[in-house]
Amino acid sequence: MTDLSRRNVLRGALAASVAALAAGTAVRAAHAAPGGPTALAAGRSARPVGPAATHLSVASNGGRWRTRTASGWGDWRALASCPAGHENPANARALLPLGPGVVEYEVDVPASTSVAELSTAGATARSTGEARIAGLTTGKQYFPRSAWGADESLRFRADGSESFPAAYFPVQTLTVHHTALPVGADPAADVRAIYRDHAVNQDFGDIGYHLLIDPLGGVYEGRWSGTDQHPVFGAPPRAKPVDGKPRMSNGAHVGGYNAGNVGVCVMGDFTTEPPSAQAVDSLVTVLAALSQACGLDPVGRTDYVNPISGATRSVDTISGHRDWLATQCPGERFFPELAGIRAEVAKRVGGR
């Protein structure tokens, strides 16, 4: 269970979610989205919030947004995004939490676009104990897909076939992201919103990241990798280890460079503020476990080769999203910390 003294790391409404995370209330499937995308013209557009909406997904790589409650309009905020993708880079989408009491929203975008309302109400996360990475202990609270309320039907098409059947590859690199999404009152609801946005709105077939980390340091299973509720890696016979090392389930977090590349996403928008100390500690712990399990040098460089397309890239073995593609992810305030994180990961791997 989460140490309740850690609640003070969260601001505003997020503090209210800690009790729900610790309480262990059973999870129900997340509600369906209120509706499909709505076209928006360039410039300013205001719309009332649907009765079940909890998040917005705006297809835009720039602009700003604000919300209105009974007290009036709030401040304008920048539209930030983490553009994921399968074998081609995806268009950027900004995922936005509406918050309690919001009755209207307004977006101001440089070009015509679309917005979709998402609903993630009706589920409370329940930790299942300690996160284990390829059998290695982490000491971090863990939320498998069943615990955060993943609607597994979103991974399948109308005919019952998987949108993107799992494929497994040896791990070459680890990539760090931010969600570019302010964390709401319930981090699990934000995970469900990301999942629906990736799986349905962007047609990735599933959430793009392999693991997500909330501001308290809780670790969430991301991309589906098998039926065992353990993250990232497949189990034999579907994913037989290579040279004794596990194979990862292919994700959709760096367009064109996914196969063999594990995506770890820290929840929050780190454009102007850094992640919490608890989140960074969990990130270091998770990266150390992945590095050890996969035989990676945390402070080395890798000449990555995509085993599907043959695309190549020379990157730090533990890299940031922007090392691969033109993006601000994992945030202007967070990206400079990656050098120190790599060094700390190396210390922990050496000390195991």
CSV table of C-alpha atoms in Angstrom, one decimal:
chain,number,residue,atom,x,y,z
A,1,MET,CA,0.0,0.0,0.0
A,2,THR,CA,1.1,3.5,-0.6
A,3,ASP,CA,2.7,5.3,2.3
A,4,LEU,CA,0.0,8.0,3.0
A,5,SER,CA,2.7,10.5,4.2
A,6,ARG,CA,3.6,10.9,0.5
A,7,ARG,CA,0.4,12.6,-0.4
A,8,ASN,CA,1.8,16.0,0.1
A,9,VAL,CA,3.8,15.7,-3.2
A,10,LEU,CA,0.6,16.2,-5.1
A,11,ARG,CA,-1.2,19.5,-5.6
A,12,GLY,CA,-4.8,20.4,-5.7
A,13,ALA,CA,-7.3,17.7,-6.7
A,14,LEU,CA,-4.7,14.9,-7.1
A,15,ALA,CA,-4.5,14.7,-3.3
A,16,ALA,CA,-8.0,13.4,-3.2
A,17,SER,CA,-7.1,10.4,-5.4
A,18,VAL,CA,-4.6,8.9,-3.0
A,19,ALA,CA,-7.3,7.6,-0.6
A,20,ALA,CA,-9.0,5.9,-3.6
A,21,LEU,CA,-5.7,4.3,-4.7
A,22,ALA,CA,-5.0,3.0,-1.3
A,23,ALA,CA,-8.6,1.9,-0.5
A,24,GLY,CA,-8.5,-0.9,-3.1
A,25,THR,CA,-12.1,-0.4,-4.4
A,26,ALA,CA,-12.9,-3.0,-7.1
A,27,VAL,CA,-12.5,-1.9,-10.7
A,28,ARG,CA,-15.3,-1.8,-13.1
A,29,ALA,CA,-14.8,-1.3,-16.9
A,30,ALA,CA,-14.3,2.2,-18.0
A,31,HIS,CA,-17.3,3.8,-19.7
A,32,ALA,CA,-17.4,4.3,-23.4
A,33,ALA,CA,-16.5,7.7,-25.0
A,34,PRO,CA,-19.4,10.2,-25.3
A,35,GLY,CA,-19.0,10.5,-29.1
A,36,GLY,CA,-16.7,10.7,-32.1
A,37,PRO,CA,-14.4,13.6,-33.1
A,38,THR,CA,-16.0,17.0,-33.9
A,39,ALA,CA,-14.4,19.3,-36.5
A,40,LEU,CA,-13.1,22.6,-35.3
A,41,ALA,CA,-12.1,25.6,-37.5
A,42,ALA,CA,-8.9,27.5,-37.0
A,43,GLY,CA,-9.0,30.1,-34.3
A,44,ARG,CA,-11.1,30.1,-31.2
A,45,SER,CA,-14.0,27.6,-30.7
A,46,ALA,CA,-16.1,27.2,-27.5
A,47,ARG,CA,-18.3,24.1,-26.8
A,48,PRO,CA,-20.3,22.9,-23.9
A,49,VAL,CA,-19.0,19.8,-22.1
A,50,GLY,CA,-21.0,16.6,-22.7
A,51,PRO,CA,-22.6,15.0,-19.6
A,52,ALA,CA,-20.2,12.1,-19.3
A,53,ALA,CA,-17.0,13.7,-20.6
A,54,THR,CA,-13.8,13.6,-18.4
A,55,HIS,CA,-11.1,14.4,-20.9
A,56,LEU,CA,-10.6,16.0,-24.3
A,57,SER,CA,-8.4,14.8,-27.2
A,58,VAL,CA,-7.5,17.7,-29.5
A,59,ALA,CA,-5.6,16.9,-32.7
A,60,SER,CA,-3.2,19.8,-32.7
A,61,ASN,CA,0.5,20.4,-32.4
A,62,GLY,CA,0.0,23.9,-31.0
A,63,GLY,CA,-2.5,26.3,-29.6
A,64,ARG,CA,-4.1,26.9,-26.3
A,65,TRP,CA,-7.2,25.9,-24.3
A,66,ARG,CA,-9.2,26.9,-21.2
A,67,THR,CA,-12.3,25.7,-19.3
A,68,ARG,CA,-15.3,27.4,-17.7
A,69,THR,CA,-17.0,26.5,-14.4
A,70,ALA,CA,-19.8,28.3,-12.5
A,71,SER,CA,-17.1,30.7,-11.3
A,72,GLY,CA,-16.1,31.7,-14.8
A,73,TRP,CA,-13.4,31.1,-17.3
A,74,GLY,CA,-10.0,29.8,-16.1
A,75,ASP,CA,-6.6,30.8,-17.5
A,76,TRP,CA,-5.4,29.9,-21.0
A,77,ARG,CA,-3.0,26.9,-21.0
A,78,ALA,CA,-0.8,25.6,-23.8
A,79,LEU,CA,-1.8,22.5,-25.8
A,80,ALA,CA,1.1,20.1,-25.2
A,81,SER,CA,1.4,16.6,-26.6
A,82,CYS,CA,3.5,13.4,-26.8
A,83,PRO,CA,3.1,12.3,-30.5
A,84,ALA,CA,3.3,8.5,-30.5
A,85,GLY,CA,2.7,6.2,-33.4
A,86,HIS,CA,3.3,2.7,-34.9
A,87,GLU,CA,5.7,2.5,-37.8
A,88,ASN,CA,4.9,6.0,-39.0
A,89,PRO,CA,5.0,9.1,-36.7
A,90,ALA,CA,1.5,10.0,-35.7
A,91,ASN,CA,0.0,13.5,-35.8
A,92,ALA,CA,0.2,15.1,-32.4
A,93,ARG,CA,-2.8,15.0,-30.1
A,94,ALA,CA,-3.2,16.9,-26.9
A,95,LEU,CA,-5.0,15.0,-24.1
A,96,LEU,CA,-6.7,17.3,-21.6
A,97,PRO,CA,-8.4,16.6,-18.2
A,98,LEU,CA,-11.7,18.6,-17.8
A,99,GLY,CA,-11.8,18.5,-14.0
A,100,PRO,CA,-14.9,18.7,-11.8
A,101,GLY,CA,-17.5,21.3,-12.4
A,102,VAL,CA,-16.4,22.2,-16.0
A,103,VAL,CA,-19.3,23.1,-18.2
A,104,GLU,CA,-17.6,24.5,-21.2
A,105,TYR,CA,-14.2,24.5,-22.9
A,106,GLU,CA,-12.6,26.7,-25.5
A,107,VAL,CA,-9.6,25.9,-27.8
A,108,ASP,CA,-7.6,28.3,-29.9
A,109,VAL,CA,-5.7,26.5,-32.7
A,110,PRO,CA,-3.6,27.7,-35.6
A,111,ALA,CA,-5.3,25.4,-38.2
A,112,SER,CA,-8.5,23.5,-38.6
A,113,THR,CA,-8.6,20.3,-36.4
A,114,SER,CA,-10.9,18.1,-34.4
A,115,VAL,CA,-11.7,17.4,-30.8
A,116,ALA,CA,-13.1,14.3,-29.2
A,117,GLU,CA,-14.6,14.0,-25.7
A,118,LEU,CA,-13.6,10.9,-23.7
A,119,SER,CA,-15.2,9.4,-20.6
A,120,THR,CA,-13.2,7.4,-18.1
A,121,ALA,CA,-15.6,7.6,-15.1
A,122,GLY,CA,-16.7,4.6,-13.1
A,123,ALA,CA,-13.5,2.8,-12.0
A,124,THR,CA,-11.2,3.1,-9.0
A,125,ALA,CA,-7.7,1.6,-9.1
A,126,ARG,CA,-6.5,-1.2,-6.9
A,127,SER,CA,-2.9,-2.1,-6.5
A,128,THR,CA,-2.0,-5.7,-6.7
A,129,GLY,CA,1.3,-5.4,-4.7
A,130,GLU,CA,4.8,-4.9,-5.9
A,131,ALA,CA,5.8,-4.3,-9.5
A,132,ARG,CA,8.1,-7.0,-10.9
A,133,ILE,CA,10.0,-6.6,-14.1
A,134,ALA,CA,11.0,-9.8,-15.8
A,135,GLY,CA,11.0,-11.4,-12.3
A,136,LEU,CA,13.0,-8.7,-10.7
A,137,THR,CA,11.6,-6.9,-7.6
A,138,THR,CA,11.2,-3.2,-7.6
A,139,GLY,CA,9.5,-2.4,-4.3
A,140,LYS,CA,7.0,-0.1,-6.2
A,141,GLN,CA,3.3,-0.2,-6.1
A,142,TYR,CA,1.9,-1.9,-9.2
A,143,PHE,CA,-1.4,-1.5,-11.1
A,144,PRO,CA,-1.9,-4.2,-13.9
A,145,ARG,CA,-4.3,-3.5,-16.6
A,146,SER,CA,-7.1,-5.2,-14.7
A,147,ALA,CA,-6.5,-2.9,-11.7
A,148,TRP,CA,-6.7,0.4,-13.6
A,149,GLY,CA,-9.8,-0.6,-15.5
A,150,ALA,CA,-8.5,-1.4,-19.1
A,151,ASP,CA,-11.5,-2.2,-21.4
A,152,GLU,CA,-9.9,-5.0,-23.3
A,153,SER,CA,-12.5,-4.9,-26.0
A,154,LEU,CA,-10.8,-1.7,-27.3
A,155,ARG,CA,-8.0,-3.9,-28.6
A,156,PHE,CA,-10.3,-5.8,-31.0
A,157,ARG,CA,-12.1,-4.9,-34.2
A,158,ALA,CA,-15.8,-5.5,-34.8
A,159,ASP,CA,-15.1,-8.9,-36.3
A,160,GLY,CA,-13.3,-10.0,-33.1
A,161,SER,CA,-9.8,-9.9,-34.5
A,162,GLU,CA,-7.1,-8.0,-32.7
A,163,SER,CA,-6.4,-4.6,-34.2
A,164,PHE,CA,-2.6,-5.1,-33.8
A,165,PRO,CA,-1.8,-8.6,-32.7
A,166,ALA,CA,1.1,-8.8,-30.2
A,167,ALA,CA,4.6,-9.2,-31.7
A,168,TYR,CA,7.7,-9.8,-29.7
A,169,PHE,CA,11.3,-8.5,-30.2
A,170,PRO,CA,14.6,-8.5,-28.2
A,171,VAL,CA,15.1,-5.2,-26.4
A,172,GLN,CA,17.7,-2.7,-27.8
A,173,THR,CA,16.7,0.6,-26.1
A,174,LEU,CA,14.6,2.2,-23.4
A,175,THR,CA,12.8,5.5,-24.1
A,176,VAL,CA,11.4,8.0,-21.6
A,177,HIS,CA,8.2,10.0,-22.2
A,178,HIS,CA,5.9,12.4,-20.4
A,179,THR,CA,2.2,12.3,-21.0
A,180,ALA,CA,2.0,16.1,-21.5
A,181,LEU,CA,-1.2,15.7,-19.5
A,182,PRO,CA,-1.8,17.4,-16.2
A,183,VAL,CA,-2.5,14.6,-13.7
A,184,GLY,CA,-6.1,14.7,-12.6
A,185,ALA,CA,-7.8,13.6,-9.3
A,186,ASP,CA,-7.5,9.9,-10.3
A,187,PRO,CA,-4.3,9.0,-12.1
A,188,ALA,CA,-5.9,5.7,-13.2
A,189,ALA,CA,-8.6,7.7,-15.0
A,190,ASP,CA,-5.8,9.5,-16.9
A,191,VAL,CA,-4.3,6.1,-17.9
A,192,ARG,CA,-7.7,5.0,-19.2
A,193,ALA,CA,-8.0,8.2,-21.2
A,194,ILE,CA,-4.6,7.7,-22.8
A,195,TYR,CA,-5.5,4.1,-23.5
A,196,ARG,CA,-8.8,5.0,-25.3
A,197,ASP,CA,-7.1,7.9,-27.1
A,198,HIS,CA,-4.3,5.7,-28.4
A,199,ALA,CA,-6.4,2.6,-29.1
A,200,VAL,CA,-9.5,4.2,-30.6
A,201,ASN,CA,-8.9,7.8,-31.7
A,202,GLN,CA,-5.4,7.1,-33.0
A,203,ASP,CA,-6.0,3.5,-34.0
A,204,PHE,CA,-2.9,2.1,-32.3
A,205,GLY,CA,-4.9,-0.9,-31.1
A,206,ASP,CA,-3.8,-0.4,-27.5
A,207,ILE,CA,-2.0,2.1,-25.3
A,208,GLY,CA,1.4,3.0,-26.9
A,209,TYR,CA,3.6,2.9,-23.7
A,210,HIS,CA,4.8,-0.2,-22.0
A,211,LEU,CA,4.8,1.3,-18.5
A,212,LEU,CA,3.5,4.5,-16.9
A,213,ILE,CA,4.5,6.1,-13.6
A,214,ASP,CA,2.2,8.3,-11.5
A,215,PRO,CA,3.4,11.2,-9.3
A,216,LEU,CA,3.4,9.0,-6.2
A,217,GLY,CA,5.7,6.5,-8.0
A,218,GLY,CA,3.0,3.9,-8.7
A,219,VAL,CA,3.7,1.8,-11.8
A,220,TYR,CA,1.0,1.0,-14.3
A,221,GLU,CA,1.1,-1.8,-16.8
A,222,GLY,CA,0.7,-0.3,-20.3
A,223,ARG,CA,0.8,-2.2,-23.6
A,224,TRP,CA,-0.7,-5.7,-23.4
A,225,SER,CA,2.0,-8.3,-23.4
A,226,GLY,CA,0.2,-11.5,-22.4
A,227,THR,CA,-2.3,-13.0,-20.0
A,228,ASP,CA,0.0,-13.1,-16.9
A,229,GLN,CA,-0.5,-9.5,-15.8
A,230,HIS,CA,3.2,-8.9,-15.8
A,231,PRO,CA,4.3,-5.9,-17.9
A,232,VAL,CA,6.4,-5.4,-21.0
A,233,PHE,CA,7.5,-8.9,-21.8
A,234,GLY,CA,5.8,-11.9,-23.4
A,235,ALA,CA,5.9,-15.4,-22.0
A,236,PRO,CA,6.8,-18.6,-23.8
A,237,PRO,CA,5.8,-20.1,-26.1
A,238,ARG,CA,4.6,-16.9,-27.8
A,239,ALA,CA,7.7,-15.0,-26.8
A,240,LYS,CA,10.6,-17.4,-26.3
A,241,PRO,CA,13.6,-15.7,-24.8
A,242,VAL,CA,16.7,-15.0,-27.0
A,243,ASP,CA,20.1,-15.8,-25.5
A,244,GLY,CA,18.3,-16.0,-22.1
A,245,LYS,CA,16.8,-12.5,-22.4
A,246,PRO,CA,13.1,-11.8,-22.5
A,247,ARG,CA,11.4,-10.3,-25.6
A,248,MET,CA,9.2,-7.2,-25.3
A,249,SER,CA,5.7,-6.8,-26.8
A,250,ASN,CA,5.9,-4.2,-29.6
A,251,GLY,CA,4.4,-0.9,-28.6
A,252,ALA,CA,3.5,2.4,-30.3
A,253,HIS,CA,5.3,5.2,-28.6
A,254,VAL,CA,8.0,6.4,-31.1
A,255,GLY,CA,6.7,6.3,-34.7
A,256,GLY,CA,9.0,4.3,-36.9
A,257,TYR,CA,11.2,3.1,-34.0
A,258,ASN,CA,9.1,0.8,-31.8
A,259,ALA,CA,10.2,-2.8,-32.2
A,260,GLY,CA,12.9,-3.5,-29.6
A,261,ASN,CA,12.3,-0.1,-27.9
A,262,VAL,CA,10.5,-0.1,-24.5
A,263,GLY,CA,8.5,3.0,-23.7
A,264,VAL,CA,8.3,4.3,-20.1
A,265,CYS,CA,6.1,7.3,-19.6
A,266,VAL,CA,6.1,9.5,-16.5
A,267,MET,CA,2.6,11.0,-16.0
A,268,GLY,CA,2.5,14.8,-16.1
A,269,ASP,CA,3.4,17.8,-18.2
A,270,PHE,CA,7.0,18.7,-17.6
A,271,THR,CA,7.3,21.7,-19.9
A,272,THR,CA,7.9,24.1,-17.0
A,273,GLU,CA,8.0,21.9,-13.9
A,274,PRO,CA,9.9,18.7,-13.1
A,275,PRO,CA,8.4,15.3,-12.1
A,276,SER,CA,8.1,14.5,-8.4
A,277,ALA,CA,11.0,12.9,-6.6
A,278,GLN,CA,8.8,9.8,-6.1
A,279,ALA,CA,8.2,9.5,-9.8
A,280,VAL,CA,11.8,9.9,-10.7
A,281,ASP,CA,12.9,7.3,-8.1
A,282,SER,CA,10.4,4.8,-9.6
A,283,LEU,CA,11.6,5.6,-13.1
A,284,VAL,CA,15.2,4.9,-12.1
A,285,THR,CA,14.1,1.6,-10.4
A,286,VAL,CA,12.1,0.5,-13.4
A,287,LEU,CA,14.9,1.4,-15.9
A,288,ALA,CA,17.4,-0.4,-13.7
A,289,ALA,CA,15.3,-3.6,-13.7
A,290,LEU,CA,14.8,-3.4,-17.5
A,291,SER,CA,18.5,-2.8,-18.1
A,292,GLN,CA,19.5,-5.7,-16.0
A,293,ALA,CA,16.9,-8.1,-17.5
A,294,CYS,CA,17.8,-7.1,-21.1
A,295,GLY,CA,21.6,-6.9,-20.6
A,296,LEU,CA,21.7,-3.1,-21.5
A,297,ASP,CA,24.4,-0.6,-20.6
A,298,PRO,CA,22.5,2.3,-19.0
A,299,VAL,CA,25.1,4.9,-19.9
A,300,GLY,CA,26.0,3.4,-23.3
A,301,ARG,CA,24.9,4.2,-26.8
A,302,THR,CA,23.1,1.9,-29.2
A,303,ASP,CA,23.0,1.7,-33.0
A,304,TYR,CA,19.3,0.8,-33.1
A,305,VAL,CA,18.0,-1.2,-36.0
A,306,ASN,CA,14.2,-1.6,-36.5
A,307,PRO,CA,13.8,-5.4,-37.1
A,308,ILE,CA,10.6,-4.7,-39.1
A,309,SER,CA,11.5,-1.8,-41.4
A,310,GLY,CA,15.3,-1.7,-41.2
A,311,ALA,CA,15.3,1.9,-40.0
A,312,THR,CA,18.4,2.9,-38.0
A,313,ARG,CA,19.2,5.5,-35.4
A,314,SER,CA,22.2,6.0,-33.1
A,315,VAL,CA,20.9,7.0,-29.6
A,316,ASP,CA,21.6,6.8,-25.9
A,317,THR,CA,20.5,3.4,-24.8
A,318,ILE,CA,18.3,5.2,-22.3
A,319,SER,CA,16.9,8.0,-24.4
A,320,GLY,CA,14.2,10.7,-24.4
A,321,HIS,CA,11.4,10.8,-27.0
A,322,ARG,CA,13.0,13.9,-28.6
A,323,ASP,CA,16.2,11.9,-29.2
A,324,TRP,CA,14.3,10.0,-31.9
A,325,LEU,CA,11.9,12.5,-33.4
A,326,ALA,CA,11.1,16.2,-33.5
A,327,THR,CA,9.0,16.7,-30.3
A,328,GLN,CA,9.3,18.4,-26.9
A,329,CYS,CA,8.7,15.2,-25.1
A,330,PRO,CA,9.6,14.4,-22.3
A,331,GLY,CA,9.4,18.1,-21.6
A,332,GLU,CA,11.8,21.0,-21.5
A,333,ARG,CA,12.1,20.8,-17.7
A,334,PHE,CA,12.6,17.0,-17.5
A,335,PHE,CA,14.8,16.2,-20.5
A,336,PRO,CA,18.0,17.7,-19.1
A,337,GLU,CA,17.7,15.4,-16.1
A,338,LEU,CA,18.1,12.2,-18.2
A,339,ALA,CA,21.9,12.3,-18.0
A,340,GLY,CA,21.7,12.1,-14.2
A,341,ILE,CA,19.0,9.5,-14.4
A,342,ARG,CA,21.2,7.3,-16.6
A,343,ALA,CA,24.1,7.6,-14.2
A,344,GLU,CA,21.8,6.6,-11.2
A,345,VAL,CA,20.4,3.7,-13.2
A,346,ALA,CA,24.0,2.5,-13.8
A,347,LYS,CA,24.8,2.7,-10.1
A,348,ARG,CA,21.8,0.6,-9.2
A,349,VAL,CA,22.5,-2.0,-11.9
A,350,GLY,CA,26.0,-2.3,-10.6
A,351,GLY,CA,24.8,-2.6,-7.0
A,352,ARG,CA,22.3,-5.4,-7.6
